[in-house]
PDB file of C-alpha atoms in Angstrom:
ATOM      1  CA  UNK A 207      29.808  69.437 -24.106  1.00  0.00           C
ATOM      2  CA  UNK A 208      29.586  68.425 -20.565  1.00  0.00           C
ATOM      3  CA  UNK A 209      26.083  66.656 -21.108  1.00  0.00           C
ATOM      4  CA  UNK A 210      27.585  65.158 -24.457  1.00  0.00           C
ATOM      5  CA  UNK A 211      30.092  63.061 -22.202  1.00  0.00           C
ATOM      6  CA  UNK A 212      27.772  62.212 -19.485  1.00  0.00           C
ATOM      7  CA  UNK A 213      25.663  60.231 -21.864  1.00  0.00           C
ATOM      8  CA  UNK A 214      28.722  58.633 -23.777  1.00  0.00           C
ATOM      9  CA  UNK A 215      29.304  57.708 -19.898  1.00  0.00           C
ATOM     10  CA  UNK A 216      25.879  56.058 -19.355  1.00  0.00           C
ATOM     11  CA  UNK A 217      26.070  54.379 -22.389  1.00  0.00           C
ATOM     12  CA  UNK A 218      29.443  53.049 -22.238  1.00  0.00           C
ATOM     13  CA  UNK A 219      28.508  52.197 -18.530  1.00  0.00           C
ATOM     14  CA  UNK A 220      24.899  50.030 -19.706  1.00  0.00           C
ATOM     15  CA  UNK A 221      27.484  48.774 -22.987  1.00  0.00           C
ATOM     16  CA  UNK A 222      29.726  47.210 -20.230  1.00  0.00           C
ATOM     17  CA  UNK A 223      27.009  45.549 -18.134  1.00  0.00           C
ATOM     18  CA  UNK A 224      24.722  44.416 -21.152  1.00  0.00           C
ATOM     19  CA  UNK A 225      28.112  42.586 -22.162  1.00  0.00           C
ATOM     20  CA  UNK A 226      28.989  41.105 -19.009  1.00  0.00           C
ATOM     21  CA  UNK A 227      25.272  39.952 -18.776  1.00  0.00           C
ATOM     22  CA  UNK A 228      25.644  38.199 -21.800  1.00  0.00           C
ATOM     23  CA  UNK A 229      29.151  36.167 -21.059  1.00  0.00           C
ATOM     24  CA  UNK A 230      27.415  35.089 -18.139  1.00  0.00           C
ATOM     25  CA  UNK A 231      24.376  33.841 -19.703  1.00  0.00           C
ATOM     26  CA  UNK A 232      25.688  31.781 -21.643  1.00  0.00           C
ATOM     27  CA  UNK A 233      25.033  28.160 -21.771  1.00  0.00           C
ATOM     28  CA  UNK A 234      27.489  25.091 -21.665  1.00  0.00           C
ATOM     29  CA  UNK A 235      26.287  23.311 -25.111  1.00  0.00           C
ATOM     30  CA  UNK A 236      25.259  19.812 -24.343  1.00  0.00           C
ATOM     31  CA  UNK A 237      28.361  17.099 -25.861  1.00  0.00           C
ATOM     32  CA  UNK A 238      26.613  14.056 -26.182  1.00  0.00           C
ATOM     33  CA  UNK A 239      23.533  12.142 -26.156  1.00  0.00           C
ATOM     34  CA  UNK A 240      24.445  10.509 -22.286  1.00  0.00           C
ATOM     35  CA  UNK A 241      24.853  14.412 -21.077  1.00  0.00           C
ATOM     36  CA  UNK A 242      21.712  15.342 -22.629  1.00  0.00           C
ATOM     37  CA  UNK A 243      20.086  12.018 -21.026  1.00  0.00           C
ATOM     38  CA  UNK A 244      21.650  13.148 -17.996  1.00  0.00           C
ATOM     39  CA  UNK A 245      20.086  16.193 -17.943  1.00  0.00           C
ATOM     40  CA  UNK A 246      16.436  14.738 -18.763  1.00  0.00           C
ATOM     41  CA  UNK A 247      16.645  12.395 -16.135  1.00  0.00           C
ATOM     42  CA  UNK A 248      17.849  14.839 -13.451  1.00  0.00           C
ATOM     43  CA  UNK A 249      15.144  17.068 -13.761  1.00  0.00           C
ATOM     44  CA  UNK A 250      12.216  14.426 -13.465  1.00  0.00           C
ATOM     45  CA  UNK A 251      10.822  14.021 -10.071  1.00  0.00           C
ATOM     46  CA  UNK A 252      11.685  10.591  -8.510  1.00  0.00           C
ATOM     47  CA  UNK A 253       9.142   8.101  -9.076  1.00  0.00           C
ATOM     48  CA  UNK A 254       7.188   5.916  -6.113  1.00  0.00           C
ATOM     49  CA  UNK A 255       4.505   3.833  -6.776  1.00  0.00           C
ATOM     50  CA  UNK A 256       1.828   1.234  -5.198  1.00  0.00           C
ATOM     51  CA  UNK A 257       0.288  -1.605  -6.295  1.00  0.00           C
ATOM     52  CA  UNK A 258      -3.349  -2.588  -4.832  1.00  0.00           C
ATOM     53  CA  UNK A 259      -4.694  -5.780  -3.952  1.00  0.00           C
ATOM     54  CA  UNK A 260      -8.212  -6.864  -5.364  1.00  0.00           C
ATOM     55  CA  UNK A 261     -11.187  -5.102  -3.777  1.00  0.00           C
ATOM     56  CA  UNK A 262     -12.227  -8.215  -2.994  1.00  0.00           C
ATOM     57  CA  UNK A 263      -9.415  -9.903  -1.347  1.00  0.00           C
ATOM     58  CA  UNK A 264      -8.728  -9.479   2.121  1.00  0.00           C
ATOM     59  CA  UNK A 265      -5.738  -6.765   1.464  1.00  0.00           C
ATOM     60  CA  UNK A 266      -7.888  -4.644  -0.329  1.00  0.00           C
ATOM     61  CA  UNK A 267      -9.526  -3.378   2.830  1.00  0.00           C
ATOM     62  CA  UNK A 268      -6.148  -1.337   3.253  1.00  0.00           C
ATOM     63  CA  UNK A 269      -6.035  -0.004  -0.497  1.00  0.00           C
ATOM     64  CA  UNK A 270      -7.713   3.470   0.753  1.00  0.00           C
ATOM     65  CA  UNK A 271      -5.014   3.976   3.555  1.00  0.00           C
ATOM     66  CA  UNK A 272      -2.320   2.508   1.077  1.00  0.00           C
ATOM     67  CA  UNK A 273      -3.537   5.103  -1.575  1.00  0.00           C
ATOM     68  CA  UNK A 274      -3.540   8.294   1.038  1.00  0.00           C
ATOM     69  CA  UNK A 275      -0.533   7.239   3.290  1.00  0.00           C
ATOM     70  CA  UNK A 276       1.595   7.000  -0.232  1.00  0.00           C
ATOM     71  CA  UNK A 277      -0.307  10.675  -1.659  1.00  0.00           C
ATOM     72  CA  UNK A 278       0.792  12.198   1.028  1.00  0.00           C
ATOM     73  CA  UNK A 279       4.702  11.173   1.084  1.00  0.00           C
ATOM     74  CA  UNK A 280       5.003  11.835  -2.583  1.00  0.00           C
ATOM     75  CA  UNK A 281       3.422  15.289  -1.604  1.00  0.00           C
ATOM     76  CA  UNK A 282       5.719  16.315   0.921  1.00  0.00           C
ATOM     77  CA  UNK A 283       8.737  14.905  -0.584  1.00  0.00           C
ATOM     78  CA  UNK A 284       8.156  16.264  -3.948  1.00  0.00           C
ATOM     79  CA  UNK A 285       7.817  12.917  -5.633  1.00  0.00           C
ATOM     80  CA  UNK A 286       5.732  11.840  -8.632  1.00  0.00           C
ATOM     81  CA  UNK A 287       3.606   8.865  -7.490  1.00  0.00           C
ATOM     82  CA  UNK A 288       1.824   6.219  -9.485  1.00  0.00           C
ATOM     83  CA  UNK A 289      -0.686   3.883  -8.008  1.00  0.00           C
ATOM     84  CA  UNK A 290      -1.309   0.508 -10.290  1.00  0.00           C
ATOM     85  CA  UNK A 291      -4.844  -0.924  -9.083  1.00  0.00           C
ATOM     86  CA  UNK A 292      -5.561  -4.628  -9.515  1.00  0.00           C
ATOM     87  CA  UNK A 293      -7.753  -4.067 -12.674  1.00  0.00           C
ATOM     88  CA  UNK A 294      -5.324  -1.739 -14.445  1.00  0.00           C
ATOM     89  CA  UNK A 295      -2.829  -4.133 -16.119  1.00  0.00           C
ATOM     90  CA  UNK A 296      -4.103  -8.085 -17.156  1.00  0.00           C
ATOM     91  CA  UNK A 297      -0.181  -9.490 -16.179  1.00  0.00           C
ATOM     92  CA  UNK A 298       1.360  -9.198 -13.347  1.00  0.00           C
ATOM     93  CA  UNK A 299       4.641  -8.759 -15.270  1.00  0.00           C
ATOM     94  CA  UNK A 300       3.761  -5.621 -17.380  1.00  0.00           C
ATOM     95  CA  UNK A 301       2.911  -3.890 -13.977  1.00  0.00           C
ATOM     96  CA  UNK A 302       6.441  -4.943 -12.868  1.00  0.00           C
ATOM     97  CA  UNK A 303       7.904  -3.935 -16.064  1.00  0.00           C
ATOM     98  CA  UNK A 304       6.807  -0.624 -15.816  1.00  0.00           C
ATOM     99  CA  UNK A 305       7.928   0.609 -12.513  1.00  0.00           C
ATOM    100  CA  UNK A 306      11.314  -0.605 -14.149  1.00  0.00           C
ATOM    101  CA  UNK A 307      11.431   1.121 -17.415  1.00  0.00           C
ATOM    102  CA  UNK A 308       9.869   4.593 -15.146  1.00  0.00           C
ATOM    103  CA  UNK A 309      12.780   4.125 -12.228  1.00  0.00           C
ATOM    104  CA  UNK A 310      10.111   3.662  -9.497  1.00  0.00           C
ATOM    105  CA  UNK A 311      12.395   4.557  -6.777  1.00  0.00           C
ATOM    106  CA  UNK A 312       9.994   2.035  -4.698  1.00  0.00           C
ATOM    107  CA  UNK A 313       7.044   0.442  -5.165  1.00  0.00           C
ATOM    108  CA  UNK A 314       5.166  -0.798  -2.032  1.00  0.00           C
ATOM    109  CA  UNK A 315       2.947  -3.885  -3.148  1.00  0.00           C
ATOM    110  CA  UNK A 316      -0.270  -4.586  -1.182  1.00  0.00           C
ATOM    111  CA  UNK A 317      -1.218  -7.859  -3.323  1.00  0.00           C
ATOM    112  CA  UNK A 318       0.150 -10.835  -2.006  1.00  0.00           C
ATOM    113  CA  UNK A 319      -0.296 -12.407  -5.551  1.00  0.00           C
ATOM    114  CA  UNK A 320       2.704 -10.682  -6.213  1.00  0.00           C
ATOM    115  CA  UNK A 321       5.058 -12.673  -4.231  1.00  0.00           C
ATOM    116  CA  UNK A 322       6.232 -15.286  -6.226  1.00  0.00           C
ATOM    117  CA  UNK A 323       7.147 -12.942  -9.137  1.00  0.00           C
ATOM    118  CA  UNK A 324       9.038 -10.810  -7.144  1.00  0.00           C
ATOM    119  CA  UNK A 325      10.605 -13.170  -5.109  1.00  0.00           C
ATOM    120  CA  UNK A 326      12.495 -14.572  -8.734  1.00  0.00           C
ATOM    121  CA  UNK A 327      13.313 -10.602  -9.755  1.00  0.00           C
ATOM    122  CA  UNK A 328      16.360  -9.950  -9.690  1.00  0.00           C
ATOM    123  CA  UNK A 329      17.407  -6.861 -11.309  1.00  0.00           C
ATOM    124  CA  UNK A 330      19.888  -4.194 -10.865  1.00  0.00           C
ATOM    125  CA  UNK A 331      18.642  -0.736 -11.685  1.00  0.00           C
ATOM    126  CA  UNK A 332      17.542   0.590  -8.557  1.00  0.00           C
ATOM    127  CA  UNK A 333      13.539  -0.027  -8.169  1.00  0.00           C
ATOM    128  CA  UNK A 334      12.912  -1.673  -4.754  1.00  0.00           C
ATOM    129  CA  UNK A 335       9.521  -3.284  -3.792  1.00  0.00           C
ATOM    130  CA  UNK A 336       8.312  -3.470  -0.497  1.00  0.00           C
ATOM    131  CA  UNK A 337       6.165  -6.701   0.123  1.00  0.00           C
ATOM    132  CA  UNK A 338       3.622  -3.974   1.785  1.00  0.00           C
ATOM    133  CA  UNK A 339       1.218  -6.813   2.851  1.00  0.00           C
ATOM    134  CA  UNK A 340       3.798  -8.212   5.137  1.00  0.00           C
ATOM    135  CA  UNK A 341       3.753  -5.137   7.605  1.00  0.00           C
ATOM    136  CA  UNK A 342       0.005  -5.612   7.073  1.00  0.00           C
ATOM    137  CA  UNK A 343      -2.149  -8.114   8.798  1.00  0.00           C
ATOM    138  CA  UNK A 344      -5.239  -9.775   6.742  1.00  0.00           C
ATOM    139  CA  UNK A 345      -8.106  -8.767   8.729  1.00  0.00           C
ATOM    140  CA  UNK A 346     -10.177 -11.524  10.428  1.00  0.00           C
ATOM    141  CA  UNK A 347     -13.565 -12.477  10.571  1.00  0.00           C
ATOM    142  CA  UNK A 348     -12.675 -13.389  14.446  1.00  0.00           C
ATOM    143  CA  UNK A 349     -12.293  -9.014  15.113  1.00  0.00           C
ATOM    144  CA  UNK A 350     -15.681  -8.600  13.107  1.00  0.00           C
ATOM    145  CA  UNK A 351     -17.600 -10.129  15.380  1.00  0.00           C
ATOM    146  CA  UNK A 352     -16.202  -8.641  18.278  1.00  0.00           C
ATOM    147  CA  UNK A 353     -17.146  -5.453  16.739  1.00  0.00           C
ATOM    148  CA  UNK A 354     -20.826  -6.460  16.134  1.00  0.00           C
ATOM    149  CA  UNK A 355     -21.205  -6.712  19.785  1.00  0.00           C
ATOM    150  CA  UNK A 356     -20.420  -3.120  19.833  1.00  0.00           C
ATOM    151  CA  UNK A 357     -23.263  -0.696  19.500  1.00  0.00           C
ATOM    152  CA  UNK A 358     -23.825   1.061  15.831  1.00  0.00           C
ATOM    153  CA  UNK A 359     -21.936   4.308  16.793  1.00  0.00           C
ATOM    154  CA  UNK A 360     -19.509   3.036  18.891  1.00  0.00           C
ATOM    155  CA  UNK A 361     -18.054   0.286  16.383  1.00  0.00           C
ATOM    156  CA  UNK A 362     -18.205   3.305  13.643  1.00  0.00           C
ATOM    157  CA  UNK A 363     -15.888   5.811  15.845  1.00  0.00           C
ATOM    158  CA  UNK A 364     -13.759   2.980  16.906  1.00  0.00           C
ATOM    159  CA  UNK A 365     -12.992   1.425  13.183  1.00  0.00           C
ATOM    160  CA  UNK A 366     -12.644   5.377  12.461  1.00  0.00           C
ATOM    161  CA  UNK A 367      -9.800   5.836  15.352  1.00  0.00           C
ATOM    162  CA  UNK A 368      -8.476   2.230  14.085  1.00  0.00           C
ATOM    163  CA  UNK A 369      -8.406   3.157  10.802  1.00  0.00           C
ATOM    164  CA  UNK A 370      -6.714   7.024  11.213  1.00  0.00           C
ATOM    165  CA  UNK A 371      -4.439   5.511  13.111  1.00  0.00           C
ATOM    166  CA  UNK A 372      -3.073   2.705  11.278  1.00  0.00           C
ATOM    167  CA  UNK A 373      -3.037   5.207   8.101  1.00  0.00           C
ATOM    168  CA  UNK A 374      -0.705   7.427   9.978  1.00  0.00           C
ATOM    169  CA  UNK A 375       1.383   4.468  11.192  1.00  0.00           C
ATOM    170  CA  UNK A 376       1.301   2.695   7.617  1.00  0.00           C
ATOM    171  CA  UNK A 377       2.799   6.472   6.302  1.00  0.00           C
ATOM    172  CA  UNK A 378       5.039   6.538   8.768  1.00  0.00           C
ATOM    173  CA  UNK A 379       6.576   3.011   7.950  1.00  0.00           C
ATOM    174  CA  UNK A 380       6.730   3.785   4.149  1.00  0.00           C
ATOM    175  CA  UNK A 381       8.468   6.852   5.079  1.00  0.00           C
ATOM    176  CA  UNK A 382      11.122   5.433   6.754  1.00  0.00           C
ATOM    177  CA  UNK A 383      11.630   2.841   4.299  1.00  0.00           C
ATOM    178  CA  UNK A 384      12.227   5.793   1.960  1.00  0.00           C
ATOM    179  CA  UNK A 385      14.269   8.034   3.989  1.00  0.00           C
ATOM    180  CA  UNK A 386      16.304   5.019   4.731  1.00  0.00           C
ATOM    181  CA  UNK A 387      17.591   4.812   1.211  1.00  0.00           C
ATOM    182  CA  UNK A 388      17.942   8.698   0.843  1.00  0.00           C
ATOM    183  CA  UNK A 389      20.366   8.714   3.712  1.00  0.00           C
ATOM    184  CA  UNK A 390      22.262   5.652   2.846  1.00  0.00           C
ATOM    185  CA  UNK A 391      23.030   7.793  -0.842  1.00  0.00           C
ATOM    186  CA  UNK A 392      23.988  10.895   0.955  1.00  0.00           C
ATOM    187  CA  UNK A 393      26.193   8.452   2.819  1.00  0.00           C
ATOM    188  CA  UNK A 394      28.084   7.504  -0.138  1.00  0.00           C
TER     189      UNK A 394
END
C-alpha cells in the first residue's frame, strides 16, 4: 500500500507542474492586423544603408572605406545593412524609394549627384540621410603629385596609414551620427 501512494504522490506532483507549465505557456492571441504588424516589425533588425558614388568620380575613391566603416557598425550594433552601388538602380529616385519603404534607419550617401533630390525630400517616416560626401573631401590632383615625389614604398605605406586611418575616423563619425539618434529615443 505504502508504494501504491507514493506513486499516486509523484504523479499527482508531475500532474500539478505539467499544468502549471501549460497556463504559463500560453500565448496572448494576436487582436488585430496593426498588433500582428507590430510584432513583424519589432523583430526585424533596424535597417542602415549606403549609397556609393561612381567608381569613376572623385567620391568613389572612398566607396571601399564607406563599404567597411558601415560593415562594421551594422556588425557590432546588430543592424541589417544594405549598400546601393551606383550601377545598381537606373533612377536616383527608386534608390531613395527603397530605403523608405525598408525603414533605413539612415542612409549615408557618398554621391554628390544625390543632392538635389534629397535636398526637395521631405518626408516623415523616420529614414535620415547623411550627405556623407560633405564630411568627405574630393581628393586632388594637387596631393598626387606630392606623393609621386615620394619613393614607391614610402607613398604605398603612407596612402596605407592615410587610408586606415581615415576608415577608422569615417566609422567613427557614422557612429556617432547613429548613436546620436539612439540616445535622443531613449531620451523620450
Amino acid at each position: 500500500m505504502g508504494v501504491k501512494k507514493r506513486k499516486s504522490h509523484k504523479i499527482l506532483f508531475l500532474l500539478i507542474i505539467l499544468s502549471l507549465l501549460l497556463l504559463g505557456c500560453q500565448g496572448k492571441a494576436v487582436d488585430s492586423d496593426a498588433d500582428l504588424e507590430a510584432v513583424v516589425v519589432n523583430s526585424a533588425p533596424t535597417l542602415i544603408g549606403a549609397i556609393m558614388a561612381p567608381g569613376e568620380s572623385p567620391y568613389g575613391y572612398y566607396n571601399d572605406l564607406v563599404r567597411e566603416a558601415i560593415q562594421r557598425i551594422g556588425h557590432r550594433q546588430g543592424m541589417q545593412v544594405t549598400i546601393i552601388e551606383a550601377e545598381d538602380f537606373l533612377e536616383k529616385e527608386e534608390t531613395i524609394d527603397y530605403f523608405f519603404q525598408n525603414r533605413a534607419l539612415y542612409v549615408f550617401v557618398n554621391d554628390p549627384a544625390y543632392y538635389d533630390i534629397l535636398s526637395l525630400e521631405n518626408r516623415e517616416d523616420g529614414t535620415s540621410f547623411v550627405m556623407l560626401f560633405e564630411l568627405l573631401r574630393s581628393p586632388s590632383l594637387d596631393e598626387e603629385v606630392e606623393d609621386d615625389q615620394l619613393f614607391p614604398e614610402e607613398r604605398e605605406d603612407s596612402l596605407m596609414v592615410e587610408e586606415e586611418g581615415l576608415s577608422y575616423w569615417l566609422e567613427e563619425q557614422m557612429e556617432k551620427i547613429i548613436n546620436q539618434d539612439q540616445l535622443i529615443d531613449n531620451i523620450e
